[in-house]
Amino acid sequence: MADFEGKVALITGGGTGIGRATALQLAAQGAVVAVNYSRSRQEAEDTAAEIRAAGARALVVQADVADDAQVRTMVAATVAEFGRLDFLVNNAGRTRAVPLPDLDGVRDDDFTELFGVNFQGPFYCSRAAIPEMKRGGGGHIVNVGSIAGLTGLGSSLIYSASKAAVMNLTRGMAHSQAPEVQVNCVVPGLVETRWTATVSEEFARQNREATPMGRAASADDVATAIVGLLRSEFITGASLVVDGGRTI
């Protein structure tokens, strides 16, 4: 199946977890993929190598998404390599666990780091990508949020607030960039990734029991939702919850 033949996708945080799964799914459907990383270089190289081994094209590009200059260089490098940009998946994210009642446990740096990567990152990447998408006739952006942004419950208050901001950014950009660029958001619950492997078994058990589908999401579950939004020709401004019913 080659639904995305000739399309160019840039995926931030594309070397691990949801980003990696999305990169592989898009490549399998004909897209060429730029795999961004900030610190996980080997994982990004491994993802690109797997894409190339399957006969598709891939580029590995380093950038801290919280740095506007680096983001602009990353987008320029992608367009220089592939000639266009059609899809942007703003997947890169960061957190720090702080118990929600522990207000004094929140550091000033948490605002800078978490909002920098989780909110400024999608804004900077989208701002750099949109002109290239419009030059090519239009495009799609999918932001990766979290049910923490809906519930206010998560690894920290600051993380939850940053993900709520991403959903609001999605709506504003969808409105302002239509009809050329569609902007949507996926909103996962707990996902089986490298980070969630560090949470306690008790937390994981409680999450499974509270989820109607009886398990956490896989990275592929979320990637499938992202790919579906990229395929849509009409959906924009949506926040698609992918939590197995956890927030019903």
PDB file of N, CA, C and O in Angstrom, residues 65-120:
ATOM      1  N   VAL A  65      13.969  21.138  19.420  1.00  0.00           N
ATOM      2  CA  VAL A  65      12.780  21.813  18.910  1.00  0.00           C
ATOM      3  C   VAL A  65      12.436  23.069  19.705  1.00  0.00           C
ATOM      4  O   VAL A  65      11.627  23.885  19.244  1.00  0.00           O
ATOM      5  N   ALA A  66      13.020  23.232  20.872  1.00  0.00           N
ATOM      6  CA  ALA A  66      12.797  24.443  21.650  1.00  0.00           C
ATOM      7  C   ALA A  66      13.678  25.596  21.195  1.00  0.00           C
ATOM      8  O   ALA A  66      13.599  26.696  21.755  1.00  0.00           O
ATOM      9  N   ASP A  67      14.512  25.371  20.185  1.00  0.00           N
ATOM     10  CA  ASP A  67      15.431  26.383  19.656  1.00  0.00           C
ATOM     11  C   ASP A  67      14.973  26.750  18.248  1.00  0.00           C
ATOM     12  O   ASP A  67      15.085  25.954  17.319  1.00  0.00           O
ATOM     13  N   ASP A  68      14.466  27.950  18.073  1.00  0.00           N
ATOM     14  CA  ASP A  68      13.878  28.345  16.792  1.00  0.00           C
ATOM     15  C   ASP A  68      14.888  28.269  15.653  1.00  0.00           C
ATOM     16  O   ASP A  68      14.550  27.817  14.551  1.00  0.00           O
ATOM     17  N   ALA A  69      16.115  28.699  15.872  1.00  0.00           N
ATOM     18  CA  ALA A  69      17.119  28.673  14.811  1.00  0.00           C
ATOM     19  C   ALA A  69      17.409  27.247  14.371  1.00  0.00           C
ATOM     20  O   ALA A  69      17.531  26.961  13.165  1.00  0.00           O
ATOM     21  N   GLN A  70      17.519  26.330  15.328  1.00  0.00           N
ATOM     22  CA  GLN A  70      17.755  24.928  14.983  1.00  0.00           C
ATOM     23  C   GLN A  70      16.573  24.344  14.215  1.00  0.00           C
ATOM     24  O   GLN A  70      16.751  23.546  13.282  1.00  0.00           O
ATOM     25  N   VAL A  71      15.375  24.721  14.601  1.00  0.00           N
ATOM     26  CA  VAL A  71      14.179  24.226  13.915  1.00  0.00           C
ATOM     27  C   VAL A  71      14.161  24.689  12.461  1.00  0.00           C
ATOM     28  O   VAL A  71      13.887  23.908  11.540  1.00  0.00           O
ATOM     29  N   ARG A  72      14.467  25.962  12.239  1.00  0.00           N
ATOM     30  CA  ARG A  72      14.463  26.485  10.869  1.00  0.00           C
ATOM     31  C   ARG A  72      15.522  25.780  10.019  1.00  0.00           C
ATOM     32  O   ARG A  72      15.281  25.475   8.840  1.00  0.00           O
ATOM     33  N   THR A  73      16.675  25.496  10.615  1.00  0.00           N
ATOM     34  CA  THR A  73      17.721  24.768   9.904  1.00  0.00           C
ATOM     35  C   THR A  73      17.259  23.350   9.578  1.00  0.00           C
ATOM     36  O   THR A  73      17.518  22.829   8.486  1.00  0.00           O
ATOM     37  N   MET A  74      16.578  22.714  10.511  1.00  0.00           N
ATOM     38  CA  MET A  74      16.059  21.352  10.304  1.00  0.00           C
ATOM     39  C   MET A  74      15.057  21.312   9.146  1.00  0.00           C
ATOM     40  O   MET A  74      15.134  20.426   8.274  1.00  0.00           O
ATOM     41  N   VAL A  75      14.129  22.237   9.128  1.00  0.00           N
ATOM     42  CA  VAL A  75      13.135  22.267   8.048  1.00  0.00           C
ATOM     43  C   VAL A  75      13.815  22.546   6.713  1.00  0.00           C
ATOM     44  O   VAL A  75      13.515  21.900   5.693  1.00  0.00           O
ATOM     45  N   ALA A  76      14.758  23.485   6.700  1.00  0.00           N
ATOM     46  CA  ALA A  76      15.478  23.802   5.467  1.00  0.00           C
ATOM     47  C   ALA A  76      16.249  22.586   4.955  1.00  0.00           C
ATOM     48  O   ALA A  76      16.285  22.322   3.745  1.00  0.00           O
ATOM     49  N   ALA A  77      16.864  21.830   5.872  1.00  0.00           N
ATOM     50  CA  ALA A  77      17.622  20.637   5.469  1.00  0.00           C
ATOM     51  C   ALA A  77      16.695  19.580   4.883  1.00  0.00           C
ATOM     52  O   ALA A  77      17.049  18.900   3.909  1.00  0.00           O
ATOM     53  N   THR A  78      15.516  19.432   5.458  1.00  0.00           N
ATOM     54  CA  THR A  78      14.543  18.462   4.944  1.00  0.00           C
ATOM     55  C   THR A  78      14.107  18.824   3.533  1.00  0.00           C
ATOM     56  O   THR A  78      14.063  17.976   2.635  1.00  0.00           O
ATOM     57  N   VAL A  79      13.786  20.093   3.318  1.00  0.00           N
ATOM     58  CA  VAL A  79      13.341  20.540   1.999  1.00  0.00           C
ATOM     59  C   VAL A  79      14.486  20.461   0.992  1.00  0.00           C
ATOM     60  O   VAL A  79      14.279  20.082  -0.172  1.00  0.00           O
ATOM     61  N   ALA A  80      15.707  20.786   1.431  1.00  0.00           N
ATOM     62  CA  ALA A  80      16.858  20.689   0.531  1.00  0.00           C
ATOM     63  C   ALA A  80      17.082  19.247   0.080  1.00  0.00           C
ATOM     64  O   ALA A  80      17.466  18.985  -1.066  1.00  0.00           O
ATOM     65  N   GLU A  81      16.847  18.292   0.981  1.00  0.00           N
ATOM     66  CA  GLU A  81      17.064  16.879   0.667  1.00  0.00           C
ATOM     67  C   GLU A  81      15.955  16.300  -0.211  1.00  0.00           C
ATOM     68  O   GLU A  81      16.229  15.548  -1.162  1.00  0.00           O
ATOM     69  N   PHE A  82      14.712  16.651   0.101  1.00  0.00           N
ATOM     70  CA  PHE A  82      13.589  15.975  -0.542  1.00  0.00           C
ATOM     71  C   PHE A  82      12.757  16.874  -1.471  1.00  0.00           C
ATOM     72  O   PHE A  82      11.880  16.374  -2.169  1.00  0.00           O
ATOM     73  N   GLY A  83      12.988  18.179  -1.435  1.00  0.00           N
ATOM     74  CA  GLY A  83      12.330  19.074  -2.376  1.00  0.00           C
ATOM     75  C   GLY A  83      11.005  19.647  -1.943  1.00  0.00           C
ATOM     76  O   GLY A  83      10.487  20.568  -2.578  1.00  0.00           O
ATOM     77  N   ARG A  84      10.442  19.149  -0.847  1.00  0.00           N
ATOM     78  CA  ARG A  84       9.139  19.615  -0.397  1.00  0.00           C
ATOM     79  C   ARG A  84       8.913  19.150   1.041  1.00  0.00           C
ATOM     80  O   ARG A  84       9.714  18.383   1.590  1.00  0.00           O
ATOM     81  N   LEU A  85       7.805  19.595   1.633  1.00  0.00           N
ATOM     82  CA  LEU A  85       7.396  19.116   2.950  1.00  0.00           C
ATOM     83  C   LEU A  85       5.881  19.076   2.990  1.00  0.00           C
ATOM     84  O   LEU A  85       5.216  20.089   2.756  1.00  0.00           O
ATOM     85  N   ASP A  86       5.344  17.896   3.254  1.00  0.00           N
ATOM     86  CA  ASP A  86       3.894  17.703   3.260  1.00  0.00           C
ATOM     87  C   ASP A  86       3.321  17.462   4.645  1.00  0.00           C
ATOM     88  O   ASP A  86       2.220  17.919   4.951  1.00  0.00           O
ATOM     89  N   PHE A  87       4.036  16.708   5.466  1.00  0.00           N
ATOM     90  CA  PHE A  87       3.534  16.300   6.772  1.00  0.00           C
ATOM     91  C   PHE A  87       4.522  16.691   7.865  1.00  0.00           C
ATOM     92  O   PHE A  87       5.736  16.504   7.706  1.00  0.00           O
ATOM     93  N   LEU A  88       4.008  17.199   8.968  1.00  0.00           N
ATOM     94  CA  LEU A  88       4.800  17.439  10.174  1.00  0.00           C
ATOM     95  C   LEU A  88       4.105  16.755  11.340  1.00  0.00           C
ATOM     96  O   LEU A  88       2.912  16.990  11.580  1.00  0.00           O
ATOM     97  N   VAL A  89       4.837  15.919  12.051  1.00  0.00           N
ATOM     98  CA  VAL A  89       4.320  15.296  13.267  1.00  0.00           C
ATOM     99  C   VAL A  89       5.144  15.825  14.435  1.00  0.00           C
ATOM    100  O   VAL A  89       6.334  15.524  14.573  1.00  0.00           O
ATOM    101  N   ASN A  90       4.509  16.640  15.255  1.00  0.00           N
ATOM    102  CA  ASN A  90       5.175  17.239  16.415  1.00  0.00           C
ATOM    103  C   ASN A  90       5.067  16.275  17.595  1.00  0.00           C
ATOM    104  O   ASN A  90       4.173  16.374  18.435  1.00  0.00           O
ATOM    105  N   ASN A  91       6.004  15.343  17.622  1.00  0.00           N
ATOM    106  CA  ASN A  91       5.960  14.268  18.611  1.00  0.00           C
ATOM    107  C   ASN A  91       6.928  14.474  19.772  1.00  0.00           C
ATOM    108  O   ASN A  91       6.703  13.937  20.864  1.00  0.00           O
ATOM    109  N   ALA A  92       8.009  15.212  19.576  1.00  0.00           N
ATOM    110  CA  ALA A  92       9.018  15.373  20.624  1.00  0.00           C
ATOM    111  C   ALA A  92       8.370  15.905  21.904  1.00  0.00           C
ATOM    112  O   ALA A  92       7.563  16.841  21.869  1.00  0.00           O
ATOM    113  N   GLY A  93       8.709  15.301  23.016  1.00  0.00           N
ATOM    114  CA  GLY A  93       8.131  15.718  24.293  1.00  0.00           C
ATOM    115  C   GLY A  93       9.062  15.441  25.443  1.00  0.00           C
ATOM    116  O   GLY A  93      10.014  14.661  25.323  1.00  0.00           O
ATOM    117  N   ARG A  94       8.793  16.080  26.544  1.00  0.00           N
ATOM    118  CA  ARG A  94       9.634  15.908  27.724  1.00  0.00           C
ATOM    119  C   ARG A  94       8.781  16.053  28.970  1.00  0.00           C
ATOM    120  O   ARG A  94       7.778  16.765  28.975  1.00  0.00           O
ATOM    121  N   THR A  95       9.193  15.364  30.028  1.00  0.00           N
ATOM    122  CA  THR A  95       8.501  15.493  31.302  1.00  0.00           C
ATOM    123  C   THR A  95       9.493  15.323  32.440  1.00  0.00           C
ATOM    124  O   THR A  95      10.642  14.919  32.230  1.00  0.00           O
ATOM    125  N   ARG A  96       9.037  15.659  33.617  1.00  0.00           N
ATOM    126  CA  ARG A  96       9.751  15.365  34.863  1.00  0.00           C
ATOM    127  C   ARG A  96       8.696  15.054  35.893  1.00  0.00           C
ATOM    128  O   ARG A  96       7.742  15.821  36.059  1.00  0.00           O
ATOM    129  N   ALA A  97       8.840  13.936  36.562  1.00  0.00           N
ATOM    130  CA  ALA A  97       7.829  13.506  37.525  1.00  0.00           C
ATOM    131  C   ALA A  97       7.917  14.343  38.798  1.00  0.00           C
ATOM    132  O   ALA A  97       8.970  14.411  39.444  1.00  0.00           O
ATOM    133  N   VAL A  98       6.802  14.985  39.131  1.00  0.00           N
ATOM    134  CA  VAL A  98       6.660  15.739  40.381  1.00  0.00           C
ATOM    135  C   VAL A  98       5.273  15.423  40.921  1.00  0.00           C
ATOM    136  O   VAL A  98       4.272  15.686  40.235  1.00  0.00           O
ATOM    137  N   PRO A  99       5.142  14.842  42.116  1.00  0.00           N
ATOM    138  CA  PRO A  99       3.812  14.558  42.657  1.00  0.00           C
ATOM    139  C   PRO A  99       2.936  15.808  42.619  1.00  0.00           C
ATOM    140  O   PRO A  99       3.388  16.912  42.976  1.00  0.00           O
ATOM    141  N   LEU A 100       1.695  15.653  42.199  1.00  0.00           N
ATOM    142  CA  LEU A 100       0.839  16.817  41.985  1.00  0.00           C
ATOM    143  C   LEU A 100       0.634  17.673  43.241  1.00  0.00           C
ATOM    144  O   LEU A 100       0.570  18.901  43.137  1.00  0.00           O
ATOM    145  N   PRO A 101       0.542  17.072  44.441  1.00  0.00           N
ATOM    146  CA  PRO A 101       0.374  17.931  45.625  1.00  0.00           C
ATOM    147  C   PRO A 101       1.633  18.721  46.000  1.00  0.00           C
ATOM    148  O   PRO A 101       1.559  19.681  46.772  1.00  0.00           O
ATOM    149  N   ASP A 102       2.789  18.335  45.462  1.00  0.00           N
ATOM    150  CA  ASP A 102       4.069  18.929  45.856  1.00  0.00           C
ATOM    151  C   ASP A 102       4.342  20.183  45.035  1.00  0.00           C
ATOM    152  O   ASP A 102       5.181  20.197  44.129  1.00  0.00           O
ATOM    153  N   LEU A 103       3.661  21.274  45.378  1.00  0.00           N
ATOM    154  CA  LEU A 103       3.841  22.513  44.617  1.00  0.00           C
ATOM    155  C   LEU A 103       5.264  23.041  44.738  1.00  0.00           C
ATOM    156  O   LEU A 103       5.810  23.609  43.782  1.00  0.00           O
ATOM    157  N   ASP A 104       5.880  22.860  45.903  1.00  0.00           N
ATOM    158  CA  ASP A 104       7.254  23.334  46.074  1.00  0.00           C
ATOM    159  C   ASP A 104       8.261  22.479  45.308  1.00  0.00           C
ATOM    160  O   ASP A 104       9.416  22.873  45.147  1.00  0.00           O
ATOM    161  N   GLY A 105       7.812  21.306  44.843  1.00  0.00           N
ATOM    162  CA  GLY A 105       8.714  20.460  44.072  1.00  0.00           C
ATOM    163  C   GLY A 105       8.889  20.911  42.632  1.00  0.00           C
ATOM    164  O   GLY A 105       9.775  20.421  41.923  1.00  0.00           O
ATOM    165  N   VAL A 106       8.070  21.845  42.198  1.00  0.00           N
ATOM    166  CA  VAL A 106       8.185  22.377  40.838  1.00  0.00           C
ATOM    167  C   VAL A 106       9.322  23.382  40.793  1.00  0.00           C
ATOM    168  O   VAL A 106       9.349  24.351  41.564  1.00  0.00           O
ATOM    169  N   ARG A 107      10.258  23.160  39.904  1.00  0.00           N
ATOM    170  CA  ARG A 107      11.411  24.047  39.756  1.00  0.00           C
ATOM    171  C   ARG A 107      11.126  25.081  38.668  1.00  0.00           C
ATOM    172  O   ARG A 107      10.348  24.836  37.750  1.00  0.00           O
ATOM    173  N   ASP A 108      11.803  26.223  38.758  1.00  0.00           N
ATOM    174  CA  ASP A 108      11.675  27.222  37.695  1.00  0.00           C
ATOM    175  C   ASP A 108      12.072  26.627  36.352  1.00  0.00           C
ATOM    176  O   ASP A 108      11.463  26.929  35.315  1.00  0.00           O
ATOM    177  N   ASP A 109      13.072  25.755  36.356  1.00  0.00           N
ATOM    178  CA  ASP A 109      13.536  25.140  35.110  1.00  0.00           C
ATOM    179  C   ASP A 109      12.477  24.262  34.465  1.00  0.00           C
ATOM    180  O   ASP A 109      12.517  24.035  33.244  1.00  0.00           O
ATOM    181  N   ASP A 110      11.531  23.748  35.260  1.00  0.00           N
ATOM    182  CA  ASP A 110      10.487  22.893  34.690  1.00  0.00           C
ATOM    183  C   ASP A 110       9.638  23.668  33.688  1.00  0.00           C
ATOM    184  O   ASP A 110       9.248  23.130  32.645  1.00  0.00           O
ATOM    185  N   PHE A 111       9.347  24.927  33.988  1.00  0.00           N
ATOM    186  CA  PHE A 111       8.574  25.746  33.059  1.00  0.00           C
ATOM    187  C   PHE A 111       9.342  25.919  31.750  1.00  0.00           C
ATOM    188  O   PHE A 111       8.797  25.738  30.662  1.00  0.00           O
ATOM    189  N   THR A 112      10.609  26.256  31.887  1.00  0.00           N
ATOM    190  CA  THR A 112      11.428  26.493  30.695  1.00  0.00           C
ATOM    191  C   THR A 112      11.571  25.227  29.862  1.00  0.00           C
ATOM    192  O   THR A 112      11.374  25.243  28.629  1.00  0.00           O
ATOM    193  N   GLU A 113      11.885  24.108  30.504  1.00  0.00           N
ATOM    194  CA  GLU A 113      12.169  22.881  29.773  1.00  0.00           C
ATOM    195  C   GLU A 113      10.895  22.260  29.202  1.00  0.00           C
ATOM    196  O   GLU A 113      10.842  21.913  28.008  1.00  0.00           O
ATOM    197  N   LEU A 114       9.864  22.090  30.022  1.00  0.00           N
ATOM    198  CA  LEU A 114       8.674  21.384  29.567  1.00  0.00           C
ATOM    199  C   LEU A 114       7.862  22.215  28.583  1.00  0.00           C
ATOM    200  O   LEU A 114       7.412  21.699  27.554  1.00  0.00           O
ATOM    201  N   PHE A 115       7.676  23.485  28.865  1.00  0.00           N
ATOM    202  CA  PHE A 115       6.963  24.310  27.898  1.00  0.00           C
ATOM    203  C   PHE A 115       7.815  24.554  26.654  1.00  0.00           C
ATOM    204  O   PHE A 115       7.287  24.676  25.545  1.00  0.00           O
ATOM    205  N   GLY A 116       9.140  24.592  26.822  1.00  0.00           N
ATOM    206  CA  GLY A 116      10.017  24.777  25.673  1.00  0.00           C
ATOM    207  C   GLY A 116       9.881  23.663  24.666  1.00  0.00           C
ATOM    208  O   GLY A 116       9.692  23.897  23.470  1.00  0.00           O
ATOM    209  N   VAL A 117       9.954  22.415  25.135  1.00  0.00           N
ATOM    210  CA  VAL A 117       9.868  21.271  24.223  1.00  0.00           C
ATOM    211  C   VAL A 117       8.415  20.973  23.850  1.00  0.00           C
ATOM    212  O   VAL A 117       8.092  20.773  22.673  1.00  0.00           O
ATOM    213  N   ASN A 118       7.526  20.949  24.829  1.00  0.00           N
ATOM    214  CA  ASN A 118       6.163  20.465  24.599  1.00  0.00           C
ATOM    215  C   ASN A 118       5.246  21.481  23.934  1.00  0.00           C
ATOM    216  O   ASN A 118       4.282  21.091  23.268  1.00  0.00           O
ATOM    217  N   PHE A 119       5.525  22.771  24.107  1.00  0.00           N
ATOM    218  CA  PHE A 119       4.647  23.794  23.527  1.00  0.00           C
ATOM    219  C   PHE A 119       5.359  24.674  22.508  1.00  0.00           C
ATOM    220  O   PHE A 119       4.922  24.796  21.363  1.00  0.00           O
ATOM    221  N   GLN A 120       6.485  25.283  22.910  1.00  0.00           N
ATOM    222  CA  GLN A 120       7.216  26.098  21.944  1.00  0.00           C
ATOM    223  C   GLN A 120       7.684  25.252  20.760  1.00  0.00           C
ATOM    224  O   GLN A 120       7.697  25.728  19.622  1.00  0.00           O
TER     225      GLN A 120
END
